[in-house]
Amino acid sequence: MIVTTTCIYCGVGCHLDLHIRNGIVIAVTPGKRGPGEGKLCIKGWSAHEFIHHPDRLKMPLIKENDTFREATWEEALDLIAFRLNEIKAKNGPDSLGFFSSAKATNEDNYMMQKLARAVIGTNNVDHCARLCHASTVTGLVAAFGSGAMTNSQEDVEESDVIFITGSNTSEQHPLIARRMINAVKRGAKMIIADPREIDLSEYADIYLQQHPGSDVALLNAMMYVILTENLHDQKFIDERTEGFSEFKEAVMQYAPEKVEEITGVPAEKIREAARLYGSADKASLFFSMGITQHTTGVDNVMSTANLAMLTGNVGKPGTGVNPLRGQNNVQGACDVAALPNYLPGYQSTTSPEVRAQVKEIWGVEPPLNKGLTLTEMMNTCGDDIKGIFVMGENPMISDPDLNHVEEQLKKLDFLVVIDIFMSETAMLADVVLPACSFAEKEGTFTATDRRVQRVRKAIEPLGGSMPDWWIIQELGERLGYERRFSEPSEIMDELAKMAPLYGGISHKRLESEDLRWPCRDSGDPGTHILHQERFSRGKGRFHAIEYRAPAEVPDEEYPYILTTGRLLFHWHTGTMTRRSQTLTDQVNQAFMEINPVDAETLGIVDQETVNVASRRGEIELKAQVTDRIKPGTVFIPFHYAEAAANKLTNNALDPKAKIPEYKVCAVKIRKT
Ligand SMILES: Nc1nc2c(c(=O)[nH]1)N[C@H]1C(S)=C(S)[C@@H](COP(=O)(O)OP(=O)(O)OC[C@H]3O[C@@H](n4cnc5c(=O)[nH]c(N)nc54)[C@H](O)[C@@H]3O)O[C@H]1N2
Ligand SMILES: Nc1nc2c(c(=O)[nH]1)N[C@H]1C(S)=C(S)[C@@H](COP(=O)(O)OP(=O)(O)OC[C@H]3O[C@@H](n4cnc5c(=O)[nH]c(N)nc54)[C@H](O)[C@@H]3O)O[C@H]1N2
Ligand code: SF4
Ligand SMILES: [Mo]
């Protein structure tokens, strides 16, 4: 039997054909339709390997005297309901926090934010988007009125110039990189700006290797050149935007010669890149974590929006500002409002009309108090926050400054984790609940380009595991809320009633149609390109942005910049990919990339073990000597618990989006 579903790993959203024999998923082949166009990357091909892993959680677990014992669902859910009620009665609803999951379906996430809001009565609900594209949502909402990718994946093949910055596309969004390469083969030009030489640089006409954290200066200098050489689109600026004159005044302070000192990129190369992007008929811009994960994340994002508006590259095919969303369903988790400051469909938590409509559907009024972000909840454990309920996140590896995270989580009165494996975070929990994997449940994921796609049940739940939406509904019932849904399609119908962006989306339609939101009613075919006639907010807004240095810069004691990220073969905290033979055969050991010049200064040879320390912690791992990375900067992937990069990273946050600065901190390195 073959069941077609959507890939569990990245936001490209390739279709997987799961091959089932005797209730076991024995292989994956590419689905014929969908964004992958009949192709998959290696993670997709091996996505079945973790599903039946013997480590899968099979029964609810309750911790007693520091050890877990198995429990029935009844007992575990009763206990959780009792403890949540107790904490709420004593400290109020805002003493509880909910971490939702970009790995789970839209329906699971909708249920989670509804549990927080309608059942408990708090807006304290958030998820890993905070660590990821929070700055995108804040920055692009301010500039355009919508935080989503403006264009569609296939659309990049129409670009004349593709500008990629802070996205290692061929490793992190492989099937989008494939389309970019197709475009280059067809004659498109490519510009890459990245402190680390990524595989796609091979195809780049211009490669800029800026210092980490210097993007505002770099983008401002490109815009300086575009303005002084008259490459801007005055008609677009006049008709479609506002705020141009303050913006221009700010940018005119960033001559490439001055910016060369801040970025380390020769002025002439900045000019070349600006001319290429500025004179294109259709230029598209792609970014990801290299832009967002900074204390200046929102500024960086707004700068990309400035550049696109300045040259009229929004609202047409082959153009746009395209934040590549990471997790399989991070776009959807945001859409359904697993975020503290929105109701489903990015509707205001304070608007009286929205609140009235939500009340009518939910039967209870949504809370008015301002919700805390994930990073704020983590920082206030033990004080404001007494209990945290986690679904499908592993902050004990993925949050910044892990020693601090551990200290904080240990201050809680109560921690619940729902996961498919015993993650490092689950180990700290009072109760652990076993979730079904994506292969065992129905639902939808929303891909990076707003495309809502079906997830289909291919096998029965393994062990005693249950789907996340079911678990939350059971808990909600114990907390006094009615049981409404017998299957996920009904949850989607409630979402569609509430969120106009999803108004026309149903499981039934998705069987035969490719729908991208906004899709407002049953006759709406969905939207491939946003902001075509007008921006979502009316006029596009330019922002005057000044360069600010990262929160922590190298000094005598900590002389190197550490930047962190990921590899093609592994997924975040490794719970799934490190249980996949095909992927661990490729690489399964922590390492740090260091430039030969720095290696020589430190007397380090390739594959030697080194100790890397920041002000917050230290780890030991192998040095990989390579000139992919520039002198003065080192790179560590954050997948490995045994040498966790996040023991070193800085918990400094962007003031608006509250995203941590994963991409820059100061470290020292020594031989062991
Ligand atoms: N194989 C695999 N794929 C994944 C993931 C995974 O874990 N494994 N995770 C998914 C998720 S959730 C996400 S969010 C995406 C992330 O996808 P990406 O953002 O592409 O991945 P990263 O490795 O975090 O870093 C991106 C790039 O930013 C560069 N960079 C570092 N500092 C700076 C800077 O200051 N400025 C600029 N302009 N660039 C900088 C890095 O050198 C790197 O090339 O990937 C998704 N895809
Ligand atoms: N140093 C550094 N740290 C980073 C980053 C970085 O670039 N550098 N990037 C950040 C980014 S962009 C992100 S998105 C975060 C990711 O951080 P996390 O979301 O914490 O990382 P994941 O490993 O994807 O965790 C997902 C969890 O969900 C579980 N899971 C899988 N499927 C299901 C399911 O159906 N139901 C349930 N309940 N659980 C399931 C998995 O086993 C896993 O434990 O990491 C952030 N951390
Ligand atoms: S590109 Fe992304 S969605 Fe496609 S197979 Fe690879 S991980 Fe899955
Ligand atoms: Mo992410």
PDB file of N, CA, C and O and ligand atoms in Angstrom, residues 7-14 16 39-45 172-176 571, ligand 3:
ATOM      1  N   CYS A   7       6.223  15.868   3.679  1.00  0.00           N
ATOM      2  CA  CYS A   7       7.487  15.615   4.391  1.00  0.00           C
ATOM      3  C   CYS A   7       7.472  16.278   5.769  1.00  0.00           C
ATOM      4  O   CYS A   7       6.998  17.391   5.941  1.00  0.00           O
ATOM      5  N   ILE A   8       8.033  15.581   6.747  1.00  0.00           N
ATOM      6  CA  ILE A   8       8.062  16.037   8.139  1.00  0.00           C
ATOM      7  C   ILE A   8       9.227  16.998   8.392  1.00  0.00           C
ATOM      8  O   ILE A   8       9.271  17.672   9.403  1.00  0.00           O
ATOM      9  N   TYR A   9      10.163  17.091   7.473  1.00  0.00           N
ATOM     10  CA  TYR A   9      11.341  17.889   7.801  1.00  0.00           C
ATOM     11  C   TYR A   9      11.181  19.365   7.452  1.00  0.00           C
ATOM     12  O   TYR A   9      10.804  20.153   8.299  1.00  0.00           O
ATOM     13  N   CYS A  10      11.431  19.783   6.218  1.00  0.00           N
ATOM     14  CA  CYS A  10      11.557  21.238   6.018  1.00  0.00           C
ATOM     15  C   CYS A  10      10.334  21.860   5.360  1.00  0.00           C
ATOM     16  O   CYS A  10       9.430  21.190   4.859  1.00  0.00           O
ATOM     17  N   GLY A  11      10.347  23.189   5.347  1.00  0.00           N
ATOM     18  CA  GLY A  11       9.221  23.968   4.854  1.00  0.00           C
ATOM     19  C   GLY A  11       9.005  23.937   3.352  1.00  0.00           C
ATOM     20  O   GLY A  11       8.058  24.546   2.851  1.00  0.00           O
ATOM     21  N   VAL A  12       9.872  23.248   2.602  1.00  0.00           N
ATOM     22  CA  VAL A  12       9.616  23.109   1.162  1.00  0.00           C
ATOM     23  C   VAL A  12       8.298  22.356   0.964  1.00  0.00           C
ATOM     24  O   VAL A  12       7.484  22.714   0.110  1.00  0.00           O
ATOM     25  N   GLY A  13       8.091  21.308   1.783  1.00  0.00           N
ATOM     26  CA  GLY A  13       6.806  20.593   1.733  1.00  0.00           C
ATOM     27  C   GLY A  13       6.699  19.577   0.613  1.00  0.00           C
ATOM     28  O   GLY A  13       5.637  19.417   0.000  1.00  0.00           O
ATOM     29  N   CYS A  14       7.784  18.848   0.343  1.00  0.00           N
ATOM     30  CA  CYS A  14       7.720  17.820  -0.705  1.00  0.00           C
ATOM     31  C   CYS A  14       6.716  16.743  -0.328  1.00  0.00           C
ATOM     32  O   CYS A  14       6.492  16.462   0.843  1.00  0.00           O
ATOM     33  N   LEU A  16       5.653  12.939   0.030  1.00  0.00           N
ATOM     34  CA  LEU A  16       6.292  11.642   0.222  1.00  0.00           C
ATOM     35  C   LEU A  16       5.279  10.533  -0.057  1.00  0.00           C
ATOM     36  O   LEU A  16       4.158  10.603   0.444  1.00  0.00           O
ATOM     37  N   LYS A  39      10.901  14.856  -6.797  1.00  0.00           N
ATOM     38  CA  LYS A  39      12.247  14.646  -6.248  1.00  0.00           C
ATOM     39  C   LYS A  39      12.207  14.854  -4.737  1.00  0.00           C
ATOM     40  O   LYS A  39      11.293  15.495  -4.212  1.00  0.00           O
ATOM     41  N   LEU A  40      13.210  14.321  -4.048  1.00  0.00           N
ATOM     42  CA  LEU A  40      13.338  14.525  -2.606  1.00  0.00           C
ATOM     43  C   LEU A  40      14.806  14.737  -2.275  1.00  0.00           C
ATOM     44  O   LEU A  40      15.677  14.297  -3.038  1.00  0.00           O
ATOM     45  N   CYS A  41      15.092  15.337  -1.131  1.00  0.00           N
ATOM     46  CA  CYS A  41      16.467  15.336  -0.641  1.00  0.00           C
ATOM     47  C   CYS A  41      16.666  14.092   0.219  1.00  0.00           C
ATOM     48  O   CYS A  41      15.727  13.345   0.479  1.00  0.00           O
ATOM     49  N   ILE A  42      17.856  13.914   0.691  1.00  0.00           N
ATOM     50  CA  ILE A  42      18.181  12.661   1.405  1.00  0.00           C
ATOM     51  C   ILE A  42      17.332  12.487   2.675  1.00  0.00           C
ATOM     52  O   ILE A  42      17.026  11.366   3.064  1.00  0.00           O
ATOM     53  N   LYS A  43      16.939  13.582   3.311  1.00  0.00           N
ATOM     54  CA  LYS A  43      16.112  13.440   4.524  1.00  0.00           C
ATOM     55  C   LYS A  43      14.720  12.922   4.161  1.00  0.00           C
ATOM     56  O   LYS A  43      14.152  12.106   4.872  1.00  0.00           O
ATOM     57  N   GLY A  44      14.188  13.414   3.053  1.00  0.00           N
ATOM     58  CA  GLY A  44      12.894  12.917   2.608  1.00  0.00           C
ATOM     59  C   GLY A  44      12.959  11.432   2.275  1.00  0.00           C
ATOM     60  O   GLY A  44      12.124  10.647   2.710  1.00  0.00           O
ATOM     61  N   TRP A  45      13.988  11.047   1.541  1.00  0.00           N
ATOM     62  CA  TRP A  45      14.147   9.635   1.151  1.00  0.00           C
ATOM     63  C   TRP A  45      14.234   8.727   2.373  1.00  0.00           C
ATOM     64  O   TRP A  45      13.866   7.558   2.315  1.00  0.00           O
ATOM     65  N   GLN A 172      19.649  23.476   3.449  1.00  0.00           N
ATOM     66  CA  GLN A 172      18.490  23.638   4.335  1.00  0.00           C
ATOM     67  C   GLN A 172      17.140  23.642   3.622  1.00  0.00           C
ATOM     68  O   GLN A 172      16.115  23.384   4.230  1.00  0.00           O
ATOM     69  N   HIS A 173      17.138  24.008   2.362  1.00  0.00           N
ATOM     70  CA  HIS A 173      15.906  23.944   1.555  1.00  0.00           C
ATOM     71  C   HIS A 173      16.297  23.390   0.183  1.00  0.00           C
ATOM     72  O   HIS A 173      16.188  24.069  -0.845  1.00  0.00           O
ATOM     73  N   PRO A 174      16.770  22.136   0.173  1.00  0.00           N
ATOM     74  CA  PRO A 174      17.422  21.600  -1.037  1.00  0.00           C
ATOM     75  C   PRO A 174      16.574  21.692  -2.301  1.00  0.00           C
ATOM     76  O   PRO A 174      17.108  21.970  -3.377  1.00  0.00           O
ATOM     77  N   LEU A 175      15.281  21.460  -2.190  1.00  0.00           N
ATOM     78  CA  LEU A 175      14.475  21.442  -3.416  1.00  0.00           C
ATOM     79  C   LEU A 175      14.124  22.853  -3.901  1.00  0.00           C
ATOM     80  O   LEU A 175      13.641  23.016  -5.030  1.00  0.00           O
ATOM     81  N   ILE A 176      14.388  23.853  -3.083  1.00  0.00           N
ATOM     82  CA  ILE A 176      14.282  25.236  -3.581  1.00  0.00           C
ATOM     83  C   ILE A 176      15.613  25.606  -4.240  1.00  0.00           C
ATOM     84  O   ILE A 176      15.647  26.262  -5.293  1.00  0.00           O
ATOM     85  N   TRP A 571      18.733  17.248  11.627  1.00  0.00           N
ATOM     86  CA  TRP A 571      17.617  18.132  11.902  1.00  0.00           C
ATOM     87  C   TRP A 571      17.719  18.615  13.336  1.00  0.00           C
ATOM     88  O   TRP A 571      17.592  17.827  14.274  1.00  0.00           O
TER      89      TRP A 571
HETATM   90  S1  SF4 B   3      13.633  19.419   0.625  1.00  0.00           S
HETATM   91 FE1  SF4 B   3      12.613  19.542   2.642  1.00  0.00          FE
HETATM   92  S2  SF4 B   3      10.525  18.841   2.266  1.00  0.00           S
HETATM   93 FE2  SF4 B   3      11.763  18.185   0.514  1.00  0.00          FE
HETATM   94  S3  SF4 B   3      12.440  16.103   1.016  1.00  0.00           S
HETATM   95 FE3  SF4 B   3      14.047  17.492   1.737  1.00  0.00          FE
HETATM   96  S4  SF4 B   3      13.529  17.922   3.882  1.00  0.00           S
HETATM   97 FE4  SF4 B   3      11.688  17.040   2.923  1.00  0.00          FE
END
